Amino acid sequence: QVQLVESGGGLVQAGGSLRLSCVASGIIFSIHTGGWYRQAPGKQRELVAVITSDGSLTYADSVKGRFTISRDNAKNTVYLQMNSLKPEDTGVYNCRANRAGYAYWGQGTQVTVSS
């Protein structure tokens, strides 16, 4: 059974930082593409950042220079370091792992940035 469990969300003031973690079980995360997505109230889910199995990185324009996605293969974990947070970063952040047509999602963690 595959599980992705996110943690690290919370309430933070604008300008602050948070680090999200996504721990995988049932899959080898390092051979999957790992991604973070977010959904703000009343909006569609959007891609935030992706790291491929070979280490290629992709970021949404809105988070470039502020967010960093990384992975620790020994811990089977993907991280999202979020700095200089803005109120518009508020939303539910979900972790995703995909490979060869299979995709798995975590349950999400809430990030709220106050102004």
PDB file of N, CA, C and O in Angstrom, residues 3-8 19-25 27-36 51-52 68-81 95-97:
ATOM      1  N   GLN A   3       1.630   5.136   0.554  1.00  0.00           N
ATOM      2  CA  GLN A   3       1.184   6.284   1.350  1.00  0.00           C
ATOM      3  C   GLN A   3       2.168   7.419   1.214  1.00  0.00           C
ATOM      4  O   GLN A   3       3.389   7.203   1.256  1.00  0.00           O
ATOM      5  N   LEU A   4       1.637   8.623   1.058  1.00  0.00           N
ATOM      6  CA  LEU A   4       2.435   9.840   1.121  1.00  0.00           C
ATOM      7  C   LEU A   4       1.878  10.655   2.273  1.00  0.00           C
ATOM      8  O   LEU A   4       0.677  10.931   2.315  1.00  0.00           O
ATOM      9  N   VAL A   5       2.732  11.019   3.209  1.00  0.00           N
ATOM     10  CA  VAL A   5       2.281  11.752   4.388  1.00  0.00           C
ATOM     11  C   VAL A   5       3.020  13.073   4.470  1.00  0.00           C
ATOM     12  O   VAL A   5       4.250  13.103   4.615  1.00  0.00           O
ATOM     13  N   GLU A   6       2.246  14.158   4.363  1.00  0.00           N
ATOM     14  CA  GLU A   6       2.829  15.496   4.442  1.00  0.00           C
ATOM     15  C   GLU A   6       2.798  16.003   5.875  1.00  0.00           C
ATOM     16  O   GLU A   6       1.934  15.628   6.667  1.00  0.00           O
ATOM     17  N   SER A   7       3.730  16.881   6.165  1.00  0.00           N
ATOM     18  CA  SER A   7       3.755  17.566   7.458  1.00  0.00           C
ATOM     19  C   SER A   7       4.490  18.883   7.290  1.00  0.00           C
ATOM     20  O   SER A   7       5.135  19.122   6.259  1.00  0.00           O
ATOM     21  N   GLY A   8       4.382  19.736   8.308  1.00  0.00           N
ATOM     22  CA  GLY A   8       5.133  20.981   8.297  1.00  0.00           C
ATOM     23  C   GLY A   8       4.310  22.227   8.016  1.00  0.00           C
ATOM     24  O   GLY A   8       4.841  23.341   8.088  1.00  0.00           O
ATOM     25  N   ARG A  19       8.935  24.674   6.269  1.00  0.00           N
ATOM     26  CA  ARG A  19       9.457  23.563   5.475  1.00  0.00           C
ATOM     27  C   ARG A  19       8.463  22.421   5.520  1.00  0.00           C
ATOM     28  O   ARG A  19       8.157  21.901   6.598  1.00  0.00           O
ATOM     29  N   LEU A  20       7.975  22.050   4.370  1.00  0.00           N
ATOM     30  CA  LEU A  20       7.061  20.925   4.252  1.00  0.00           C
ATOM     31  C   LEU A  20       7.843  19.651   3.965  1.00  0.00           C
ATOM     32  O   LEU A  20       8.844  19.685   3.244  1.00  0.00           O
ATOM     33  N   SER A  21       7.366  18.553   4.528  1.00  0.00           N
ATOM     34  CA  SER A  21       7.967  17.245   4.291  1.00  0.00           C
ATOM     35  C   SER A  21       6.914  16.291   3.742  1.00  0.00           C
ATOM     36  O   SER A  21       5.745  16.362   4.128  1.00  0.00           O
ATOM     37  N   CYS A  22       7.337  15.405   2.878  1.00  0.00           N
ATOM     38  CA  CYS A  22       6.456  14.372   2.329  1.00  0.00           C
ATOM     39  C   CYS A  22       7.209  13.049   2.406  1.00  0.00           C
ATOM     40  O   CYS A  22       8.165  12.839   1.660  1.00  0.00           O
ATOM     41  N   VAL A  23       6.771  12.200   3.322  1.00  0.00           N
ATOM     42  CA  VAL A  23       7.405  10.903   3.513  1.00  0.00           C
ATOM     43  C   VAL A  23       6.597   9.844   2.781  1.00  0.00           C
ATOM     44  O   VAL A  23       5.379   9.742   2.958  1.00  0.00           O
ATOM     45  N   ALA A  24       7.286   9.048   1.990  1.00  0.00           N
ATOM     46  CA  ALA A  24       6.611   8.014   1.211  1.00  0.00           C
ATOM     47  C   ALA A  24       6.865   6.635   1.815  1.00  0.00           C
ATOM     48  O   ALA A  24       7.943   6.353   2.334  1.00  0.00           O
ATOM     49  N   SER A  25       5.835   5.799   1.742  1.00  0.00           N
ATOM     50  CA  SER A  25       5.981   4.386   2.081  1.00  0.00           C
ATOM     51  C   SER A  25       5.305   3.584   0.980  1.00  0.00           C
ATOM     52  O   SER A  25       4.342   4.039   0.360  1.00  0.00           O
ATOM     53  N   ILE A  27       6.642   2.874  -1.867  1.00  0.00           N
ATOM     54  CA  ILE A  27       7.317   3.171  -3.126  1.00  0.00           C
ATOM     55  C   ILE A  27       8.718   3.658  -2.817  1.00  0.00           C
ATOM     56  O   ILE A  27       9.013   4.082  -1.693  1.00  0.00           O
ATOM     57  N   ILE A  28       9.575   3.577  -3.825  1.00  0.00           N
ATOM     58  CA  ILE A  28      10.909   4.161  -3.718  1.00  0.00           C
ATOM     59  C   ILE A  28      10.817   5.546  -4.340  1.00  0.00           C
ATOM     60  O   ILE A  28      10.734   5.691  -5.565  1.00  0.00           O
ATOM     61  N   PHE A  29      10.804   6.557  -3.497  1.00  0.00           N
ATOM     62  CA  PHE A  29      10.532   7.913  -3.957  1.00  0.00           C
ATOM     63  C   PHE A  29      11.564   8.377  -4.987  1.00  0.00           C
ATOM     64  O   PHE A  29      11.254   9.106  -5.907  1.00  0.00           O
ATOM     65  N   SER A  30      12.795   7.912  -4.850  1.00  0.00           N
ATOM     66  CA  SER A  30      13.881   8.425  -5.695  1.00  0.00           C
ATOM     67  C   SER A  30      13.690   8.091  -7.168  1.00  0.00           C
ATOM     68  O   SER A  30      14.258   8.769  -8.027  1.00  0.00           O
ATOM     69  N   ILE A  31      12.916   7.062  -7.499  1.00  0.00           N
ATOM     70  CA  ILE A  31      12.709   6.722  -8.905  1.00  0.00           C
ATOM     71  C   ILE A  31      11.404   7.297  -9.443  1.00  0.00           C
ATOM     72  O   ILE A  31      11.020   7.027 -10.580  1.00  0.00           O
ATOM     73  N   HIS A  32      10.745   8.085  -8.611  1.00  0.00           N
ATOM     74  CA  HIS A  32       9.524   8.769  -9.019  1.00  0.00           C
ATOM     75  C   HIS A  32       9.792  10.263  -9.179  1.00  0.00           C
ATOM     76  O   HIS A  32      10.730  10.798  -8.584  1.00  0.00           O
ATOM     77  N   THR A  33       8.948  10.916  -9.945  1.00  0.00           N
ATOM     78  CA  THR A  33       8.917  12.369  -9.941  1.00  0.00           C
ATOM     79  C   THR A  33       8.119  12.808  -8.719  1.00  0.00           C
ATOM     80  O   THR A  33       7.001  12.331  -8.507  1.00  0.00           O
ATOM     81  N   GLY A  34       8.714  13.673  -7.924  1.00  0.00           N
ATOM     82  CA  GLY A  34       8.035  14.175  -6.742  1.00  0.00           C
ATOM     83  C   GLY A  34       7.583  15.600  -6.980  1.00  0.00           C
ATOM     84  O   GLY A  34       8.306  16.389  -7.600  1.00  0.00           O
ATOM     85  N   GLY A  35       6.408  15.922  -6.507  1.00  0.00           N
ATOM     86  CA  GLY A  35       5.904  17.262  -6.746  1.00  0.00           C
ATOM     87  C   GLY A  35       5.083  17.789  -5.589  1.00  0.00           C
ATOM     88  O   GLY A  35       4.542  17.017  -4.792  1.00  0.00           O
ATOM     89  N   TRP A  36       5.046  19.099  -5.504  1.00  0.00           N
ATOM     90  CA  TRP A  36       4.173  19.791  -4.549  1.00  0.00           C
ATOM     91  C   TRP A  36       3.170  20.622  -5.347  1.00  0.00           C
ATOM     92  O   TRP A  36       3.541  21.329  -6.294  1.00  0.00           O
ATOM     93  N   ILE A  51      10.418  17.809  -8.727  1.00  0.00           N
ATOM     94  CA  ILE A  51      11.778  17.294  -8.846  1.00  0.00           C
ATOM     95  C   ILE A  51      11.685  15.917  -9.488  1.00  0.00           C
ATOM     96  O   ILE A  51      10.958  15.038  -9.013  1.00  0.00           O
ATOM     97  N   THR A  52      12.406  15.743 -10.587  1.00  0.00           N
ATOM     98  CA  THR A  52      12.348  14.467 -11.285  1.00  0.00           C
ATOM     99  C   THR A  52      13.338  13.479 -10.674  1.00  0.00           C
ATOM    100  O   THR A  52      14.151  13.832  -9.804  1.00  0.00           O
ATOM    101  N   THR A  68      12.196  26.133  -2.500  1.00  0.00           N
ATOM    102  CA  THR A  68      13.179  25.155  -2.967  1.00  0.00           C
ATOM    103  C   THR A  68      12.658  23.749  -2.695  1.00  0.00           C
ATOM    104  O   THR A  68      12.318  23.424  -1.544  1.00  0.00           O
ATOM    105  N   ILE A  69      12.611  22.943  -3.731  1.00  0.00           N
ATOM    106  CA  ILE A  69      12.225  21.543  -3.576  1.00  0.00           C
ATOM    107  C   ILE A  69      13.495  20.697  -3.541  1.00  0.00           C
ATOM    108  O   ILE A  69      14.466  20.989  -4.242  1.00  0.00           O
ATOM    109  N   SER A  70      13.493  19.684  -2.676  1.00  0.00           N
ATOM    110  CA  SER A  70      14.661  18.811  -2.570  1.00  0.00           C
ATOM    111  C   SER A  70      14.196  17.432  -2.124  1.00  0.00           C
ATOM    112  O   SER A  70      13.029  17.237  -1.778  1.00  0.00           O
ATOM    113  N   ARG A  71      15.123  16.476  -2.143  1.00  0.00           N
ATOM    114  CA  ARG A  71      14.761  15.129  -1.697  1.00  0.00           C
ATOM    115  C   ARG A  71      15.901  14.533  -0.895  1.00  0.00           C
ATOM    116  O   ARG A  71      17.064  14.876  -1.101  1.00  0.00           O
ATOM    117  N   ASP A  72      15.532  13.652   0.021  1.00  0.00           N
ATOM    118  CA  ASP A  72      16.502  12.879   0.794  1.00  0.00           C
ATOM    119  C   ASP A  72      16.160  11.418   0.536  1.00  0.00           C
ATOM    120  O   ASP A  72      15.192  10.887   1.097  1.00  0.00           O
ATOM    121  N   ASN A  73      16.918  10.790  -0.336  1.00  0.00           N
ATOM    122  CA  ASN A  73      16.591   9.423  -0.743  1.00  0.00           C
ATOM    123  C   ASN A  73      16.704   8.439   0.420  1.00  0.00           C
ATOM    124  O   ASN A  73      15.937   7.477   0.490  1.00  0.00           O
ATOM    125  N   ALA A  74      17.620   8.678   1.315  1.00  0.00           N
ATOM    126  CA  ALA A  74      17.780   7.788   2.458  1.00  0.00           C
ATOM    127  C   ALA A  74      16.538   7.792   3.355  1.00  0.00           C
ATOM    128  O   ALA A  74      16.222   6.794   3.995  1.00  0.00           O
ATOM    129  N   LYS A  75      15.854   8.936   3.372  1.00  0.00           N
ATOM    130  CA  LYS A  75      14.646   9.060   4.198  1.00  0.00           C
ATOM    131  C   LYS A  75      13.368   8.890   3.373  1.00  0.00           C
ATOM    132  O   LYS A  75      12.268   9.040   3.909  1.00  0.00           O
ATOM    133  N   ASN A  76      13.529   8.640   2.064  1.00  0.00           N
ATOM    134  CA  ASN A  76      12.375   8.477   1.184  1.00  0.00           C
ATOM    135  C   ASN A  76      11.420   9.672   1.293  1.00  0.00           C
ATOM    136  O   ASN A  76      10.203   9.507   1.355  1.00  0.00           O
ATOM    137  N   THR A  77      12.004  10.848   1.291  1.00  0.00           N
ATOM    138  CA  THR A  77      11.271  12.070   1.601  1.00  0.00           C
ATOM    139  C   THR A  77      11.583  13.167   0.584  1.00  0.00           C
ATOM    140  O   THR A  77      12.728  13.289   0.134  1.00  0.00           O
ATOM    141  N   VAL A  78      10.551  13.949   0.257  1.00  0.00           N
ATOM    142  CA  VAL A  78      10.710  15.146  -0.547  1.00  0.00           C
ATOM    143  C   VAL A  78      10.309  16.338   0.317  1.00  0.00           C
ATOM    144  O   VAL A  78       9.330  16.259   1.070  1.00  0.00           O
ATOM    145  N   TYR A  79      11.077  17.417   0.202  1.00  0.00           N
ATOM    146  CA  TYR A  79      10.844  18.608   1.010  1.00  0.00           C
ATOM    147  C   TYR A  79      10.467  19.797   0.130  1.00  0.00           C
ATOM    148  O   TYR A  79      10.788  19.841  -1.060  1.00  0.00           O
ATOM    149  N   LEU A  80       9.818  20.757   0.748  1.00  0.00           N
ATOM    150  CA  LEU A  80       9.587  22.052   0.110  1.00  0.00           C
ATOM    151  C   LEU A  80       9.931  23.127   1.135  1.00  0.00           C
ATOM    152  O   LEU A  80       9.198  23.305   2.118  1.00  0.00           O
ATOM    153  N   GLN A  81      11.053  23.786   0.920  1.00  0.00           N
ATOM    154  CA  GLN A  81      11.437  24.903   1.769  1.00  0.00           C
ATOM    155  C   GLN A  81      10.798  26.162   1.209  1.00  0.00           C
ATOM    156  O   GLN A  81      11.016  26.490   0.040  1.00  0.00           O
ATOM    157  N   CYS A  95       1.376  16.653  -1.707  1.00  0.00           N
ATOM    158  CA  CYS A  95       2.543  15.995  -2.283  1.00  0.00           C
ATOM    159  C   CYS A  95       2.055  14.966  -3.305  1.00  0.00           C
ATOM    160  O   CYS A  95       1.007  14.326  -3.117  1.00  0.00           O
ATOM    161  N   ARG A  96       2.822  14.804  -4.383  1.00  0.00           N
ATOM    162  CA  ARG A  96       2.470  13.843  -5.428  1.00  0.00           C
ATOM    163  C   ARG A  96       3.733  13.107  -5.852  1.00  0.00           C
ATOM    164  O   ARG A  96       4.811  13.694  -5.943  1.00  0.00           O
ATOM    165  N   ALA A  97       3.557  11.809  -6.105  1.00  0.00           N
ATOM    166  CA  ALA A  97       4.631  10.994  -6.677  1.00  0.00           C
ATOM    167  C   ALA A  97       4.070  10.308  -7.910  1.00  0.00           C
ATOM    168  O   ALA A  97       2.970   9.753  -7.868  1.00  0.00           O
TER     169      ALA A  97
END
